[in-house]
Amino acid sequence: MIDLDFTESLLKHFTHVTKRHHDDCLTLDCGESDVNKLFLHLRDEETFDLLVDLTAIDHGETAEFRFSVVSHLYSRIHRDYLRIHSICEDNESPKFPSVSSIFPAANWHEREAFDMFGIHFSDHPNLKRILMWDEYPYYPLRKDFPLAGIETPLPAADVAEVTNASVDPAPMMGGPFVASSDGTMSESEPRAKDESWTEESEKPS
Amino acid sequence: MTANEVAYNGKVEGDVIVTKADAVINWIRKHSVWPMPMGLACCAIELMASAASRYDISRFGMEVMRFSPRQSDCMIVAGTVTYKMAEVVRRIYDQMGDPKWVVAMGACASTGGMYRSYAVMQGVDTIVPVDVYVSGCPPRPEALLDAMMKLQDKIGRESSVKNLSGVKEAAVAS
Ligand code: SF4
């Protein structure tokens, strides 16, 4: 387990790093500029040498800082997780320093965060989309992107030409099929939220 | 006896068989369907199960799964077709020699299934002409076998002496 001594000495060492409210594992707030130094220190001096996850959060269009990057590290010596939360200062075109030179595992995680949230990781060796196709114009996990999608051309122009197909918004009749975040386990498992709309009943906004 | 069936009575006809070209061609085609397993998601597991010993698709003469489109004539789309994959599905379909058929196996391939989302094509019939749809998520192997037999019936009813491929293409574009 991580003890108080560890936290205190770490916070003394990194004066810009602060503790953040957490319910489970220790969570630290760290600015963009300190991230690389902090990760290197945690990996080499504090045995947090396993990057478990790296992803992003969109706090909504009205939030003061819209995007933040969250990573989870694990130490086999402490046998505990550590969460690092960093705000992206630029809301329009969010940037973040890549940690893939410290943890190679971050490579694909960062590509995913770029693909889904549009966060540009500087100094990333190969920053391109990983799930959607390269020309896709949107970032699907942003809060302003509708689940059903937005009409765009099909990735392959020649296939689109013979089939007349395009990427269309999915119908929400009987859907979407999602999990809710509250309630007991039996209520929160994925199920169809009937958001049907027809000529008679309006599409819910 | 229906007119399309092949019938031979040695006593009456000697060594001569009189029949329609359609009937012979269809009879040959429907008993040698070589499927192209387009396994894209969980349905592909059921597809494998129908080929394995318990359900044994070879009882109906279609066990020769070919992973090369040039050697197969029925594409079984088993799984979720994403927009990114749609291009590949269509290219593989284009590479299959005529005559060719498509089976949409499961809710995903037929309609997009539970994936009402930005990434999933809402039914593979948007890009290729589908002959048989199989319901279920996933369909049981029996359902796939039933679908394949339905396909055999359908092949049996085609007028094979006419080149069907032109007709099929037109149906997709419209
Ligand atoms: S229909 Fe169901 S089992 Fe088949 S691919 Fe879709 S989700 Fe998987």
XYZ file of C-alpha atoms and ligand atoms in Angstrom:
387
model
C 0.000 0.000 0.000
C 1.038 3.591 -0.536
C 1.675 5.220 2.850
C 1.572 8.828 3.954
C 5.367 9.144 3.904
C 5.443 8.308 0.251
C 2.812 10.890 -0.598
C 4.449 13.596 1.479
C 7.932 13.104 0.096
C 6.571 13.027 -3.426
C 4.623 16.235 -2.939
C 7.725 17.858 -1.410
C 9.773 16.806 -4.394
C 7.232 18.092 -6.899
C 5.872 21.337 -5.581
C 3.446 21.864 -8.473
C 1.808 18.491 -7.949
C -1.245 18.466 -5.697
C -3.458 15.831 -4.166
C -6.923 15.447 -5.598
C -10.058 14.106 -3.973
C -10.273 10.372 -4.489
C -12.340 7.420 -3.308
C -10.011 4.617 -4.251
C -6.371 4.989 -5.232
C -4.190 8.037 -4.620
C -4.905 10.686 -7.241
C -2.560 13.526 -8.072
C -3.087 16.650 -10.136
C -0.138 17.459 -12.324
C 0.286 20.211 -14.888
C 1.182 19.486 -18.532
C 4.739 20.736 -18.124
C 5.628 18.496 -15.175
C 4.159 15.255 -16.473
C 7.285 13.881 -18.105
C 9.450 14.601 -15.089
C 6.898 13.102 -12.714
C 6.484 9.922 -14.769
C 10.213 9.440 -15.069
C 10.637 9.891 -11.328
C 7.798 7.499 -10.528
C 9.145 4.872 -12.868
C 12.803 5.004 -11.878
C 12.754 6.050 -8.219
C 9.391 4.878 -6.909
C 8.902 1.534 -8.702
C 5.720 2.603 -10.491
C 6.899 0.924 -13.651
C 3.655 -0.344 -15.145
C 1.407 1.966 -17.135
C -2.017 0.399 -16.778
C -4.102 2.907 -18.664
C -4.017 6.301 -20.268
C -7.137 8.011 -21.472
C -8.868 11.377 -21.610
C -12.004 12.994 -20.214
C -14.235 15.575 -21.861
C -15.777 17.663 -19.059
C -18.297 19.303 -21.400
C -18.308 22.358 -23.628
C -19.053 24.768 -20.789
C -16.302 23.567 -18.453
C -13.446 25.971 -17.749
C -10.916 23.345 -18.745
C -12.668 21.013 -21.119
C -10.180 18.178 -21.497
C -7.956 16.292 -19.125
C -5.726 13.276 -19.485
C -5.843 10.518 -16.875
C -3.253 7.798 -16.412
C -3.012 4.885 -14.024
C 0.313 3.517 -12.845
C 0.913 0.366 -10.841
C 3.769 -0.562 -8.582
C 4.512 -4.200 -7.875
C 6.495 -3.195 -4.800
C 3.814 -0.991 -3.245
C 1.134 -3.250 -4.710
C -1.000 -0.246 -5.381
C -2.283 1.973 -8.118
C -1.607 5.657 -8.599
C -3.768 7.921 -10.711
C -2.450 11.054 -12.371
C -4.878 13.634 -13.628
C -3.682 16.450 -15.874
C -5.675 19.310 -17.288
C -5.171 20.340 -20.918
C -4.996 24.101 -20.906
C -6.115 24.659 -24.478
C -9.831 23.979 -24.939
C -9.891 24.524 -28.712
C -7.000 22.317 -29.809
C -5.929 20.395 -26.695
C -2.272 19.432 -26.513
C -0.410 17.159 -24.162
C 3.197 15.935 -23.929
C 3.506 12.295 -24.989
C 4.796 9.880 -22.357
C 5.439 7.136 -24.888
C 9.209 7.630 -24.591
C 8.926 6.730 -20.891
C 6.251 4.030 -21.156
C 6.133 2.477 -24.652
C 2.687 1.140 -23.710
C 1.380 4.694 -23.918
C 1.836 4.708 -27.682
C -1.488 3.109 -28.587
C -3.333 4.597 -25.598
C -2.378 8.054 -26.783
C -3.413 7.271 -30.329
C -6.794 6.210 -28.984
C -7.170 9.390 -26.935
C -6.245 11.355 -30.045
C -8.735 9.415 -32.154
C -11.638 9.733 -29.724
C -11.005 13.153 -28.109
C -8.685 14.951 -30.509
C -5.913 15.524 -28.002
C -2.617 16.113 -29.791
C 0.264 14.405 -28.054
C 3.428 16.303 -28.878
C 6.536 14.239 -29.700
C 4.451 11.123 -30.252
C 6.304 8.839 -32.734
C 3.222 7.920 -34.767
C 0.201 10.029 -33.920
C -2.607 8.887 -36.192
C -6.075 7.465 -35.682
C -6.229 3.942 -34.325
C -9.942 3.001 -34.436
C -11.663 5.266 -36.945
C -10.243 5.673 -40.440
C -7.637 8.335 -41.113
C -9.877 10.814 -42.954
C -12.670 10.732 -40.363
C -13.403 14.383 -39.524
C -14.834 14.095 -35.975
C -13.811 13.007 -32.496
C -16.554 10.597 -31.418
C -16.176 10.578 -27.635
C -16.433 14.347 -27.299
C -19.573 15.413 -25.482
C -20.928 17.378 -28.467
C -20.759 14.367 -30.789
C -24.064 12.476 -31.087
C -23.935 8.726 -30.438
C -25.772 8.066 -33.703
C -22.997 9.735 -35.693
C -22.884 12.432 -38.343
C -23.222 11.912 -42.071
C -19.834 11.622 -43.795
C -18.606 9.959 -46.974
C -17.602 6.283 -46.830
C -13.826 5.808 -46.384
C -13.385 4.200 -49.819
C -14.556 6.458 -52.629
C -14.755 3.683 -55.248
C -16.931 1.488 -53.025
C -19.143 4.476 -52.239
C -19.539 5.101 -55.941
C -20.800 1.617 -56.880
C -22.952 1.149 -53.794
C -24.219 4.697 -53.193
C -23.469 4.132 -49.515
C -22.346 6.739 -47.021
C -21.779 6.917 -43.281
C -25.237 7.792 -41.951
C -26.526 8.555 -38.468
C -27.779 5.312 -36.916
C -31.507 5.091 -36.194
C -32.241 5.218 -32.470
C -35.463 3.227 -32.662
C -35.366 0.958 -29.611
C -31.946 2.239 -28.626
C -29.356 3.213 -27.674
C -28.116 0.052 -26.017
C -26.156 1.464 -23.090
C -25.342 0.957 -19.430
C -26.486 3.515 -16.877
C -24.050 4.679 -14.260
C -26.332 4.393 -11.208
C -28.662 1.869 -9.646
C -28.033 -1.676 -8.585
C -26.040 -4.045 -10.736
C -29.168 -5.627 -12.190
C -30.531 -2.237 -13.199
C -27.324 -0.758 -14.522
C -26.319 -3.481 -16.916
C -26.547 -2.564 -20.608
C -30.077 -2.413 -21.965
C -32.020 -0.639 -24.674
C -33.117 2.836 -23.643
C -36.079 3.298 -25.879
C -35.416 6.663 -27.458
C -37.593 5.949 -30.452
C -38.741 8.797 -32.548
C -41.253 8.654 -35.302
C -43.424 11.083 -37.257
C -45.802 11.281 -34.275
C -43.376 11.594 -31.363
C -40.535 14.071 -31.618
C -36.876 13.123 -31.401
C -35.693 13.724 -27.815
C -33.109 16.484 -27.736
C -42.941 -34.064 -59.732
C -42.145 -30.434 -60.443
C -40.816 -29.384 -63.798
C -37.421 -28.252 -62.482
C -36.456 -31.579 -60.976
C -33.988 -33.917 -62.599
C -35.653 -37.241 -63.245
C -34.247 -40.350 -64.806
C -35.923 -43.621 -65.297
C -33.480 -46.016 -66.922
C -36.146 -48.485 -68.009
C -38.116 -45.932 -69.929
C -35.413 -43.647 -71.210
C -32.463 -45.906 -71.847
C -29.194 -43.961 -71.689
C -30.717 -40.596 -72.485
C -31.617 -37.970 -69.918
C -33.964 -35.233 -70.978
C -34.128 -32.207 -68.725
C -33.764 -28.435 -68.610
C -30.349 -26.780 -68.505
C -31.511 -24.678 -65.551
C -32.379 -27.764 -63.556
C -29.004 -29.408 -64.103
C -26.972 -26.276 -63.469
C -28.905 -25.405 -60.319
C -28.687 -28.964 -59.054
C -24.907 -28.872 -59.415
C -24.570 -25.412 -57.904
C -26.734 -25.920 -54.880
C -24.943 -29.027 -53.746
C -21.467 -27.548 -53.924
C -21.717 -24.220 -52.139
C -18.237 -23.169 -51.048
C -18.673 -20.587 -48.289
C -16.337 -17.687 -47.657
C -16.332 -17.193 -43.873
C -16.391 -13.426 -43.379
C -16.075 -13.697 -39.598
C -16.089 -10.206 -38.096
C -17.261 -10.654 -34.509
C -18.860 -13.072 -32.040
C -21.156 -14.669 -34.677
C -18.059 -16.167 -36.262
C -17.771 -18.475 -33.244
C -21.197 -19.932 -34.027
C -20.153 -20.215 -37.650
C -17.174 -22.282 -36.547
C -19.444 -24.387 -34.351
C -21.675 -25.177 -37.309
C -18.654 -26.430 -39.207
C -17.442 -28.587 -36.311
C -18.490 -32.160 -35.642
C -21.601 -31.563 -33.541
C -23.534 -29.595 -36.174
C -21.438 -30.628 -39.159
C -22.365 -28.392 -42.046
C -20.824 -30.939 -44.432
C -24.004 -33.004 -44.168
C -25.494 -30.468 -46.558
C -22.575 -30.214 -48.924
C -21.106 -26.868 -47.987
C -18.211 -27.627 -45.699
C -15.451 -26.395 -47.970
C -14.836 -23.047 -46.284
C -12.370 -21.091 -48.367
C -10.481 -18.102 -47.057
C -9.776 -16.990 -50.579
C -12.644 -15.153 -52.243
C -11.580 -16.472 -55.633
C -12.402 -20.025 -54.611
C -15.712 -19.439 -52.911
C -19.199 -18.558 -54.008
C -21.183 -17.758 -50.885
C -20.022 -15.089 -48.462
C -21.309 -15.641 -44.923
C -21.039 -12.257 -43.203
C -20.843 -13.308 -39.554
C -20.494 -10.324 -37.289
C -20.534 -6.584 -36.858
C -19.691 -4.650 -40.015
C -18.012 -1.385 -39.079
C -17.745 1.412 -41.587
C -13.999 0.901 -41.619
C -14.425 -2.783 -42.488
C -17.231 -2.229 -45.025
C -14.731 -1.374 -47.707
C -12.927 -4.678 -47.181
C -16.171 -6.668 -47.242
C -17.118 -5.096 -50.549
C -13.671 -5.690 -52.059
C -13.753 -9.350 -51.088
C -17.238 -9.631 -52.542
C -15.996 -8.071 -55.780
C -13.189 -10.625 -55.977
C -15.533 -13.601 -55.754
C -16.324 -15.210 -59.083
C -19.909 -15.283 -60.356
C -22.329 -16.751 -59.482
C -22.133 -15.606 -55.861
C -24.467 -15.315 -52.912
C -24.374 -13.548 -49.560
C -25.788 -14.679 -46.221
C -26.096 -12.021 -43.490
C -25.661 -13.988 -40.291
C -26.984 -12.427 -37.083
C -28.541 -9.166 -36.029
C -25.377 -7.137 -36.618
C -24.804 -8.138 -40.218
C -28.520 -7.861 -41.007
C -29.353 -4.520 -39.368
C -26.480 -3.264 -37.224
C -27.943 -5.164 -34.276
C -27.518 -3.569 -30.891
C -24.825 -1.258 -32.217
C -26.811 1.874 -32.973
C -23.660 3.912 -33.172
C -21.482 6.117 -35.319
C -19.037 3.336 -36.133
C -21.276 0.495 -37.301
C -22.886 0.063 -40.695
C -26.599 -0.537 -40.173
C -26.840 -3.729 -42.199
C -24.389 -5.175 -44.692
C -27.068 -4.948 -47.406
C -26.025 -1.309 -47.769
C -22.973 -2.450 -49.702
C -23.576 -6.004 -50.936
C -26.780 -7.743 -52.114
C -27.920 -10.154 -49.393
C -29.777 -13.351 -50.282
C -30.621 -14.743 -46.846
C -30.832 -12.975 -43.472
C -30.482 -14.964 -40.264
C -31.999 -13.550 -37.072
C -30.455 -14.030 -33.656
C -27.656 -12.644 -31.540
C -25.903 -14.911 -32.200
C -28.023 -17.314 -34.269
C -27.674 -20.923 -33.208
C -25.831 -23.206 -35.631
C -29.182 -24.801 -36.535
C -30.401 -21.398 -37.697
C -27.393 -21.019 -39.944
C -27.902 -24.507 -41.346
C -31.537 -23.627 -41.995
C -30.436 -20.444 -43.737
C -28.007 -22.347 -45.906
C -30.747 -24.761 -46.894
C -32.993 -21.811 -47.695
C -30.173 -20.567 -49.878
C -30.033 -23.942 -51.613
C -33.767 -23.678 -52.307
C -33.208 -20.215 -53.668
C -30.380 -21.359 -55.926
C -32.680 -24.118 -57.139
C -35.242 -21.545 -58.272
C -32.832 -19.280 -60.156
C -32.799 -19.107 -63.928
C -29.135 -19.837 -64.279
C -28.867 -19.783 -68.040
C -29.335 -16.048 -67.893
C -26.407 -14.178 -66.441
C -27.733 -13.039 -63.096
C -24.855 -10.887 -61.987
C -25.932 -7.839 -63.962
C -29.384 -7.987 -62.380
C -27.938 -8.242 -58.881
C -25.675 -5.223 -59.295
C -28.563 -3.128 -60.487
C -30.547 -4.089 -57.396
C -27.837 -2.752 -55.085
C -27.421 0.539 -56.855
C -31.130 1.365 -56.801
S -25.395 -10.460 -33.828
Fe -24.779 -10.652 -31.679
S -23.429 -12.445 -31.666
Fe -23.575 -11.753 -33.785
S -21.873 -10.359 -34.107
Fe -23.622 -9.139 -33.486
S -23.417 -8.928 -31.266
Fe -22.120 -10.634 -31.907
